Every structure is written in C-alpha cells, then in structure tokens.
mmCIF file of C-alpha atoms and ligand atoms in Angstrom:
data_model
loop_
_atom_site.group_PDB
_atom_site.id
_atom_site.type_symbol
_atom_site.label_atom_id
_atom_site.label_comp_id
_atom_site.label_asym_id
_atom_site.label_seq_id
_atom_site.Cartn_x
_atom_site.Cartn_y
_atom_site.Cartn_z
ATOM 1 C CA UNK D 1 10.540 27.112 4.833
ATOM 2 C CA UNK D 2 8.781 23.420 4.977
ATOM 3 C CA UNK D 3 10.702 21.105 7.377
ATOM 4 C CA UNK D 4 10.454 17.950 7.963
ATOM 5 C CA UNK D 5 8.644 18.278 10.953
ATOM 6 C CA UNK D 6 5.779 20.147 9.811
ATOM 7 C CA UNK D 7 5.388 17.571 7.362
ATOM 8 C CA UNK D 8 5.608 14.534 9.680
ATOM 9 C CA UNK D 9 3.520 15.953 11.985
ATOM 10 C CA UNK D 10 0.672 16.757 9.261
ATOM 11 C CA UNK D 11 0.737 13.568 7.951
ATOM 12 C CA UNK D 12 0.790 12.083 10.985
ATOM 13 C CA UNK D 13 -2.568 13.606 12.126
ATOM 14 C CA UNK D 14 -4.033 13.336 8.781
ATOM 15 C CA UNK D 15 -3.435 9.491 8.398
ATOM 16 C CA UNK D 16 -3.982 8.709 11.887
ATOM 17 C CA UNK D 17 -0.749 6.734 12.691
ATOM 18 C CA UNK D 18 -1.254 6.635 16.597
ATOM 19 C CA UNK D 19 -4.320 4.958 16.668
ATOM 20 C CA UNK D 20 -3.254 1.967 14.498
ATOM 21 C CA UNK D 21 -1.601 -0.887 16.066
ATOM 22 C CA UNK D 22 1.158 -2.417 13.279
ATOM 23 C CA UNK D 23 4.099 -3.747 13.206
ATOM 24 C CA UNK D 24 6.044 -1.146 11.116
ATOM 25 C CA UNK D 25 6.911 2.154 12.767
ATOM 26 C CA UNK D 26 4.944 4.092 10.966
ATOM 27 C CA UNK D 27 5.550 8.041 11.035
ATOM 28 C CA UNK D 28 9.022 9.882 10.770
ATOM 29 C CA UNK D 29 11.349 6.883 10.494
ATOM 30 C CA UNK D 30 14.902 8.250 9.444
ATOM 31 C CA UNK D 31 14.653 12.592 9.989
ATOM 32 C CA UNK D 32 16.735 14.839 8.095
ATOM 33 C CA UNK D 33 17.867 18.428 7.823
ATOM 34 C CA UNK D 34 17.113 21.937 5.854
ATOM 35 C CA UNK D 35 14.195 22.693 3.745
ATOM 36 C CA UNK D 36 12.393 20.400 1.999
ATOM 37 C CA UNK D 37 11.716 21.245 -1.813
ATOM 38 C CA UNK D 38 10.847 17.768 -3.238
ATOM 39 C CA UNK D 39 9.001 14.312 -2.264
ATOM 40 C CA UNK D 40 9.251 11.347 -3.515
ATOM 41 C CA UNK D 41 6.902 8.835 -3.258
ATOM 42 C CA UNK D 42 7.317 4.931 -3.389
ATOM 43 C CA UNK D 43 6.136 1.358 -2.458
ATOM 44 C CA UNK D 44 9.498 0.229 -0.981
ATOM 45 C CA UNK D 45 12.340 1.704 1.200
ATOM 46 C CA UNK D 46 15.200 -0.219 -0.662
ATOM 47 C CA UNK D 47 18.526 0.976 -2.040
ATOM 48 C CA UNK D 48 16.782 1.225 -5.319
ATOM 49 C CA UNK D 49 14.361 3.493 -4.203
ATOM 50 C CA UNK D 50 16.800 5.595 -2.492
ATOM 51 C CA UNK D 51 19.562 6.120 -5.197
ATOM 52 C CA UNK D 52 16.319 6.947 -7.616
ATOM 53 C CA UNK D 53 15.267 9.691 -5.131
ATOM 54 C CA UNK D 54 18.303 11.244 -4.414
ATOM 55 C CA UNK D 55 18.875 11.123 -8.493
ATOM 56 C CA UNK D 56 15.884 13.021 -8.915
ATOM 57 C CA UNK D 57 16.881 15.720 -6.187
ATOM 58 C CA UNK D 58 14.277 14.462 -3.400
ATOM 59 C CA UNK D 59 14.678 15.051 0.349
ATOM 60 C CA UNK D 60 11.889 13.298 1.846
ATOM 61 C CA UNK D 61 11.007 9.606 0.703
ATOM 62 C CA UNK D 62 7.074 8.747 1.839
ATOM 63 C CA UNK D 63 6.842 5.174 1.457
ATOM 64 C CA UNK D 64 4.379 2.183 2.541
ATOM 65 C CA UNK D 65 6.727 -0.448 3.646
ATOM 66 C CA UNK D 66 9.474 1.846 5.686
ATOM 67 C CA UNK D 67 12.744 0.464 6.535
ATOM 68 C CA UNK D 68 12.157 0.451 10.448
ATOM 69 C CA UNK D 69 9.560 -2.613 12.130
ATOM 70 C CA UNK D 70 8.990 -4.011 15.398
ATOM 71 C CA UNK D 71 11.617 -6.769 14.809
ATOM 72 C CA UNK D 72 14.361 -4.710 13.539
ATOM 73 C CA UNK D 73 17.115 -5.174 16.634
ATOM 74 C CA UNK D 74 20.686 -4.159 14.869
ATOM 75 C CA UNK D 75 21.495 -1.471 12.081
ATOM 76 C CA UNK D 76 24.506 -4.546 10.344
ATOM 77 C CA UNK D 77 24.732 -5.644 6.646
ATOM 78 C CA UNK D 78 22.183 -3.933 3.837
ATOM 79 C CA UNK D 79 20.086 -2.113 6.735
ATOM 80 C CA UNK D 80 22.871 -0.357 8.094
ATOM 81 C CA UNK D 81 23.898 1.014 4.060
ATOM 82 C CA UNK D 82 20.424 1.912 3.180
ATOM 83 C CA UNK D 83 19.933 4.523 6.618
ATOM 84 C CA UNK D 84 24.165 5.366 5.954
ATOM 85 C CA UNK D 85 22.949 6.310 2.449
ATOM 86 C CA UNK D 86 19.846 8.434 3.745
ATOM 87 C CA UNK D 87 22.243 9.978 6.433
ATOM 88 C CA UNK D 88 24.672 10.950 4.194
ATOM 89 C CA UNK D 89 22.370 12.029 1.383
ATOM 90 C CA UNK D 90 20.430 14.198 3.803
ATOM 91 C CA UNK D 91 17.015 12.594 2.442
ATOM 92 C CA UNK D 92 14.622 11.875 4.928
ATOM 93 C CA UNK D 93 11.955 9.026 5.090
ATOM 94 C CA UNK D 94 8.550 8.136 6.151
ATOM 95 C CA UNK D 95 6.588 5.517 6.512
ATOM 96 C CA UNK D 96 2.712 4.653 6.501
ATOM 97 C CA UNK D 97 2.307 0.986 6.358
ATOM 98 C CA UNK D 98 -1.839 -0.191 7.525
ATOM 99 C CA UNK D 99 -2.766 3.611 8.005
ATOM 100 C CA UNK D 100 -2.295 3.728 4.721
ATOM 101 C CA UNK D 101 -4.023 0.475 3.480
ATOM 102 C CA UNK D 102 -6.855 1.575 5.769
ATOM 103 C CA UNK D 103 -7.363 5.410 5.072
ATOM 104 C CA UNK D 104 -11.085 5.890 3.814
ATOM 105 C CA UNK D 105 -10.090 8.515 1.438
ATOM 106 C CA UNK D 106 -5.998 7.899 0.802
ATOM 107 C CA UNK D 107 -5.742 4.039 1.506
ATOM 108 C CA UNK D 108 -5.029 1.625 -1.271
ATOM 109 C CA UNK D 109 -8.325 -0.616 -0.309
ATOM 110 C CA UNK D 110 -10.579 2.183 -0.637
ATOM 111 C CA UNK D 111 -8.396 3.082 -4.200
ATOM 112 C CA UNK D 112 -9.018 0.265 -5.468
ATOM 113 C CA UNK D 113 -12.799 -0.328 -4.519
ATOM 114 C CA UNK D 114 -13.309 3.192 -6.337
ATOM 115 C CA UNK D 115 -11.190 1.923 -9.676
ATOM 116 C CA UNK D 116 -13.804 -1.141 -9.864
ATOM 117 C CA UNK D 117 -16.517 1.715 -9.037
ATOM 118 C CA UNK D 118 -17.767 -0.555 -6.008
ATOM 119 C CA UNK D 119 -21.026 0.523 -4.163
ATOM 120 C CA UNK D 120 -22.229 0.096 -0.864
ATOM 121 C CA UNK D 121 -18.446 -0.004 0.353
ATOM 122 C CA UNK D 122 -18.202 -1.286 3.904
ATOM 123 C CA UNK D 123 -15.134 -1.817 6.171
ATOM 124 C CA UNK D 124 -13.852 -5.452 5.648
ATOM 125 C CA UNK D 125 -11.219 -8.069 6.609
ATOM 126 C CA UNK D 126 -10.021 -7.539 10.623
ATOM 127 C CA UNK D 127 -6.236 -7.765 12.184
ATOM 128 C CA UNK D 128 -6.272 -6.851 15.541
ATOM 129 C CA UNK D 129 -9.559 -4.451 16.080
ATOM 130 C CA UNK D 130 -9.628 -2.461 13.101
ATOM 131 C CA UNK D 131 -10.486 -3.344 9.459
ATOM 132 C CA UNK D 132 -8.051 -3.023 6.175
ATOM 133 C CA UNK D 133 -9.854 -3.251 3.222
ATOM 134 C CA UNK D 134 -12.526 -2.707 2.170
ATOM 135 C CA UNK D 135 -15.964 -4.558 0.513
ATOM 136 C CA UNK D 136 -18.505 -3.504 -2.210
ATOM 137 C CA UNK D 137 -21.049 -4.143 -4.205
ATOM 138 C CA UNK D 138 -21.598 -4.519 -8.371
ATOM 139 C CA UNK D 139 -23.030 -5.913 -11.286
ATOM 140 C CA UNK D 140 -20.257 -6.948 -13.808
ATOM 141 C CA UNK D 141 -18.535 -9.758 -14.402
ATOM 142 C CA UNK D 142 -15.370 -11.618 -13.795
ATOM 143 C CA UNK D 143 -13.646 -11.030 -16.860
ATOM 144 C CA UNK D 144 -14.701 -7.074 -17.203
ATOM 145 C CA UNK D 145 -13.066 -6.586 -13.884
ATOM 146 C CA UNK D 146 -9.925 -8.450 -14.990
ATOM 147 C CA UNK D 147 -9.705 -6.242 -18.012
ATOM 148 C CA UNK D 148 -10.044 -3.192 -15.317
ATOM 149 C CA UNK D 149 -7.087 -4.100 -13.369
ATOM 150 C CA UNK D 150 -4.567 -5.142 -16.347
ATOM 151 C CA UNK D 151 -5.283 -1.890 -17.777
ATOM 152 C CA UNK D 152 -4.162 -0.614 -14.512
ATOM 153 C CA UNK D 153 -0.881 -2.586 -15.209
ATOM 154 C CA UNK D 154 -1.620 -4.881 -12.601
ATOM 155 C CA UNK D 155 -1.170 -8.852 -12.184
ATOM 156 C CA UNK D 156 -4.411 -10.852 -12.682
ATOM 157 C CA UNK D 157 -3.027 -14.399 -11.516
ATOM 158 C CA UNK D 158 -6.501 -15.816 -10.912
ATOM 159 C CA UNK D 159 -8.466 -18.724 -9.569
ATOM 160 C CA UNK D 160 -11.242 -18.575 -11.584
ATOM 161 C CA UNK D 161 -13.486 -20.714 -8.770
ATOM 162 C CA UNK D 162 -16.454 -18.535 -8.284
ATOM 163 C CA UNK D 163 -19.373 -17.367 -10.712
ATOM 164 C CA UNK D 164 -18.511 -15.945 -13.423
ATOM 165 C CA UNK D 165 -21.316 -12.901 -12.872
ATOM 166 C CA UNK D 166 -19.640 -10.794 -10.039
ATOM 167 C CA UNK D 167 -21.945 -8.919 -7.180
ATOM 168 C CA UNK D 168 -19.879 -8.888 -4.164
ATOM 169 C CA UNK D 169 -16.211 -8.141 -4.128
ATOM 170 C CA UNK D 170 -13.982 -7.936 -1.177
ATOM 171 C CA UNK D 171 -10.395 -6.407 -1.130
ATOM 172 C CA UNK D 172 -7.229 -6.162 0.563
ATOM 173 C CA UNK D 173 -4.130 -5.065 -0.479
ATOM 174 C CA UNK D 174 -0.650 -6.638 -0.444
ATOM 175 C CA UNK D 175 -0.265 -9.906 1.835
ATOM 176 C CA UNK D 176 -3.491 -10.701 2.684
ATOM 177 C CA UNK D 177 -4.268 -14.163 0.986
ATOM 178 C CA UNK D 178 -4.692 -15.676 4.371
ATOM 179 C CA UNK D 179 -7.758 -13.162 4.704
ATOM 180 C CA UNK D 180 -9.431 -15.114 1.943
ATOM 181 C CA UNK D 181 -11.631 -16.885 4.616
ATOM 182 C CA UNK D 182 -12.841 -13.331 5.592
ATOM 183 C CA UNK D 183 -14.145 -12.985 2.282
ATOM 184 C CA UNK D 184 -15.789 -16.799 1.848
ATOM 185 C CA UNK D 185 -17.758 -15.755 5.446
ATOM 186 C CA UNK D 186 -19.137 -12.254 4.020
ATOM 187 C CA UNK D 187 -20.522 -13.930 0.546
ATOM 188 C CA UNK D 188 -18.081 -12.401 -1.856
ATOM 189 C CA UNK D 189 -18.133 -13.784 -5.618
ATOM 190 C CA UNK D 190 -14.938 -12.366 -5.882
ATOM 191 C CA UNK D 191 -11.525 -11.909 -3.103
ATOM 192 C CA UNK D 192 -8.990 -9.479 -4.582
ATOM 193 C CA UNK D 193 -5.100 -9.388 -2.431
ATOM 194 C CA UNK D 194 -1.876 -8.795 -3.854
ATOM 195 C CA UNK D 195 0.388 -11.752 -3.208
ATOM 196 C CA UNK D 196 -0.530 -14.981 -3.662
ATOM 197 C CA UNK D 197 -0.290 -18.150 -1.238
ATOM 198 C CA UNK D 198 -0.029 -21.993 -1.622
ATOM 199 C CA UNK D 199 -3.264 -22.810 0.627
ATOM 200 C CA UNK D 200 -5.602 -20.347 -1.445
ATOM 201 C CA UNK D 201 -6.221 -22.343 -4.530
ATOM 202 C CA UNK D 202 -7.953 -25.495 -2.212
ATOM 203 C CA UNK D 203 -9.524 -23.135 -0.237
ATOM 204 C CA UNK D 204 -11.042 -21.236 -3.123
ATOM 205 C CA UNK D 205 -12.357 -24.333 -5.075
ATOM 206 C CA UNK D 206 -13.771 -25.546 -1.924
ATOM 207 C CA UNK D 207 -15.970 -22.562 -1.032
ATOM 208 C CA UNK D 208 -16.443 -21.373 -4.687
ATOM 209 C CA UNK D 209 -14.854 -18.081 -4.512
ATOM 210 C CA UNK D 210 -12.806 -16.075 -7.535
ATOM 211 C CA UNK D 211 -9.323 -14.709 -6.071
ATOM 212 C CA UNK D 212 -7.371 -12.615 -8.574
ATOM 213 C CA UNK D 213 -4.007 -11.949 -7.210
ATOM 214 C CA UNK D 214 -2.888 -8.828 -8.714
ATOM 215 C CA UNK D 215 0.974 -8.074 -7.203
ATOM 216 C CA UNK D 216 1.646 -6.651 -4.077
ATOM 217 C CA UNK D 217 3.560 -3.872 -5.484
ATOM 218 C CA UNK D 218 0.604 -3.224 -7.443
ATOM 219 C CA UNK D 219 -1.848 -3.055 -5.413
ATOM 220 C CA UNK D 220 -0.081 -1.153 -3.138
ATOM 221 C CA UNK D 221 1.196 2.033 -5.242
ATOM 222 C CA UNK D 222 -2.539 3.636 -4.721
ATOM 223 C CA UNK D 223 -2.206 5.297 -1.446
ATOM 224 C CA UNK D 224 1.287 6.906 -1.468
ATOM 225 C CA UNK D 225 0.129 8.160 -4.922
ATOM 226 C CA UNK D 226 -3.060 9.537 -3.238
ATOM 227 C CA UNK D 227 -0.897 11.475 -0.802
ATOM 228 C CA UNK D 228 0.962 12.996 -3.711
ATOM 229 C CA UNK D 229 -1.385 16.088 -4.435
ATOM 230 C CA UNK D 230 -2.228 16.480 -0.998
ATOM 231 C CA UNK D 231 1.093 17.424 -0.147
ATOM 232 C CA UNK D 232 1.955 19.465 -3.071
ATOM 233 C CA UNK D 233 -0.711 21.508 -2.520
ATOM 234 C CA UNK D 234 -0.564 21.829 1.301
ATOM 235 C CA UNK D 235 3.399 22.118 1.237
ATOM 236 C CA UNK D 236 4.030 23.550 -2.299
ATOM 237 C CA UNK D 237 6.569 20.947 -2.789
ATOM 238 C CA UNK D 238 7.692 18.856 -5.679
ATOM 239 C CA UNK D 239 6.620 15.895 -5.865
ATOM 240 C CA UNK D 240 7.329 12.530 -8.287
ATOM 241 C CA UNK D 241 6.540 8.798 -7.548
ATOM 242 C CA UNK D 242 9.273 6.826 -7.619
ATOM 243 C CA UNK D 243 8.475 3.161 -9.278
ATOM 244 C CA UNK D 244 10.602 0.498 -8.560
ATOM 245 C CA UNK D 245 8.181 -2.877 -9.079
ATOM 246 C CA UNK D 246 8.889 -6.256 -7.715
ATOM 247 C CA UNK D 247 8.121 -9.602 -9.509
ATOM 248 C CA UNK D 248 5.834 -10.964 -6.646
HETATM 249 ZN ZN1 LIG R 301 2.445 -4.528 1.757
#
C-alpha cells in the first residue's frame, strides 16, 4: 500500500526541498490518510483545483504554488475552506515551489530550455545563493521561437527590443521580470519569464533586449508535469494533470 509518506519522503529527496531556501513550505503541506491510488497534478492550490481533483477521484494534489508560505499566520476566510475541503475530502497536498523551477532534470527552466532545444545550458538568474533558470545557446530567430511557444499554448506578449537573429536566450519561469537585468548583464538577445511588469518595457528598449512574456501559468505547468511519469512508475499510481489556467 503507497502512503503518503513514502511519497513525500521520495519526492522530497528526489527534488531536494531541504537545501532550498523559499518562501513557500515546500514538501508535505496538508497530509492525509489511507492508500493512495491517484495524483493529481496542478499549477495552483485553489478551490478550483481541489473540487477538480477530488471529481476525478485523486488523493494527493502535487502542486507548484502550495497553499502554505512563510507569511501565512491564520487559517480565516478562503484559506481556512480550501484546507476544510482537503480535510474533509481526505486528499492530501504537496508542494514544490523553486525546487521545482530549479530541478536540472524536472524543473520548468530546464523544460523549457529543452522545448527551444537550447545548447550550452548553464545555471542562470540568482535569489539568495542558488540559481532558477536556466541560459542557452542557439541559432534561430525571434519569430521561430515565438511560433515554438504558441504552439505550446503559451502567451507571447513581447517586447520586440532586441535583434531579431536570436543566439543567447535566458529563462525563468513565472514572476521573474525583475530578473530581466540578470539577463541584459549575461548578453542575452532574448529574456523569457512568465508574468509581465510595468518597468520591463524601458528597461528592455534601453539595453536592447527581446522579453517575451509567456503566462505564468504557462510557463509553469512543465515541472509538475515532469513529475507525472516519475511517480506513476515508481508508485504505480494514477496519475492526471489537473489544468486550471489563469489570465495573467
Ligand atoms: Zn510561480
């Protein structure tokens, strides 16, 4: 019988979760009881989510953004309902916020550095000590990569600032416009991040880099998917990804 333990403390190890300072509580966030038989994969822990996974007979949710961070102080108003709901519904969740942006093999940088088939991929864009995305080389051009990522259903909201003959791409996933600096100082033609911010469009003209921001739900549903063969074959457990997009 597969508990929820076993699987916590697999993925735990396996994504690294102690050595990564972050403000989300990564690991085991809400624990639950019995066997589990099915996982359910997602971006968000949201009610959404939630009622979708018990619907489809789930009992362990692995998301990226979990429901439990540093500055969560009282369980009142729509936090308390969403962990009543997993209580009562017996579904368990789990969380892997910058392990899972991070992860050379699982993370969403390194995901989507393989989709554009980037070479020479090196460790890029620093919080704290340890890097998040990831940086690469190619010969292609703006417009081909564009093409790549909408038919990947993703957002291509774009400053089109740089050359339009791309050789150096940098990427992080989700929030991480303010990181567009990072990218300016290592000589990328082109900064890819999820969701976009005011500052970036000056900042980009100014320094002649290309930023496509292509949704932070989108460029974040590569690494829980990534997780879902690994743990159907090491569990032998259902599995099903859960989409529930958001407009930014
Ligand atoms: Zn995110």
């Amino acid at each position: 019988m597969t508990t929820i333990k076993q699987i916590a403390e697999f993925l735990n190890k396996e994504l690294n979760i102690n050595n990564i300072e972050d403000s989300s509580c990564n690991g085991l966030q809400v624990e639950n009881e019995g066997e589990i038989t099915k996982i359910g994969f997602a971006v968000d822990a949201c009610q959404e989510t939630f009622e979708k996974a018990f619907k489809a007979k789930c009992n362990l949710l692995v998301v990226h953004h979990g429901l439990i961070w540093d500055s969560l102080k009282h369980l009142k108003g729509s936090t308390y309902h969403n962990i009543k709901y997993l209580i009562t519904n017996n579904l368990a969740l789990y969380a892997s916020h910058l392990p899972l942006d991070l992860h050379e093999k699982y993370g969403n940088n390194v995901q989507l550095a393989n989709l554009l088939q980037l070479k020479d991929l090196r460790a890029f864009g620093f919080y704290h000590d340890k890097a998040i995305g990831f940086s690469g080389s190619t010969d292609t051009t703006l417009e081909k990569i564009k093409k790549k990522l909408q038919n990947q259903g993703m957002k291509t909201l774009s400053l089109d600032f740089g050359p339009k003959e791309i050789k150096k791409v940098a990427i992080i996933s989700g929030g991480g416009a303010k990181e567009v600096y990072q990218a300016v100082a290592i000589g990328a033609d082109l900064y890819i991040t999820g969701e976009p911010l005011h500052f970036v469009h000056h900042f980009a003209k100014e320094n002649n880099i290309n930023v496509i921001f292509s949704g932070h739900y989108e460029t974040e549903v590569w690494g829980v998917k990534a997780l879902m063969p690994l743990l159907q074959e090491k569990f032998k457990v259902k599995v099903e990804f859960i989409d529930v997009p958001t407009i930014v």
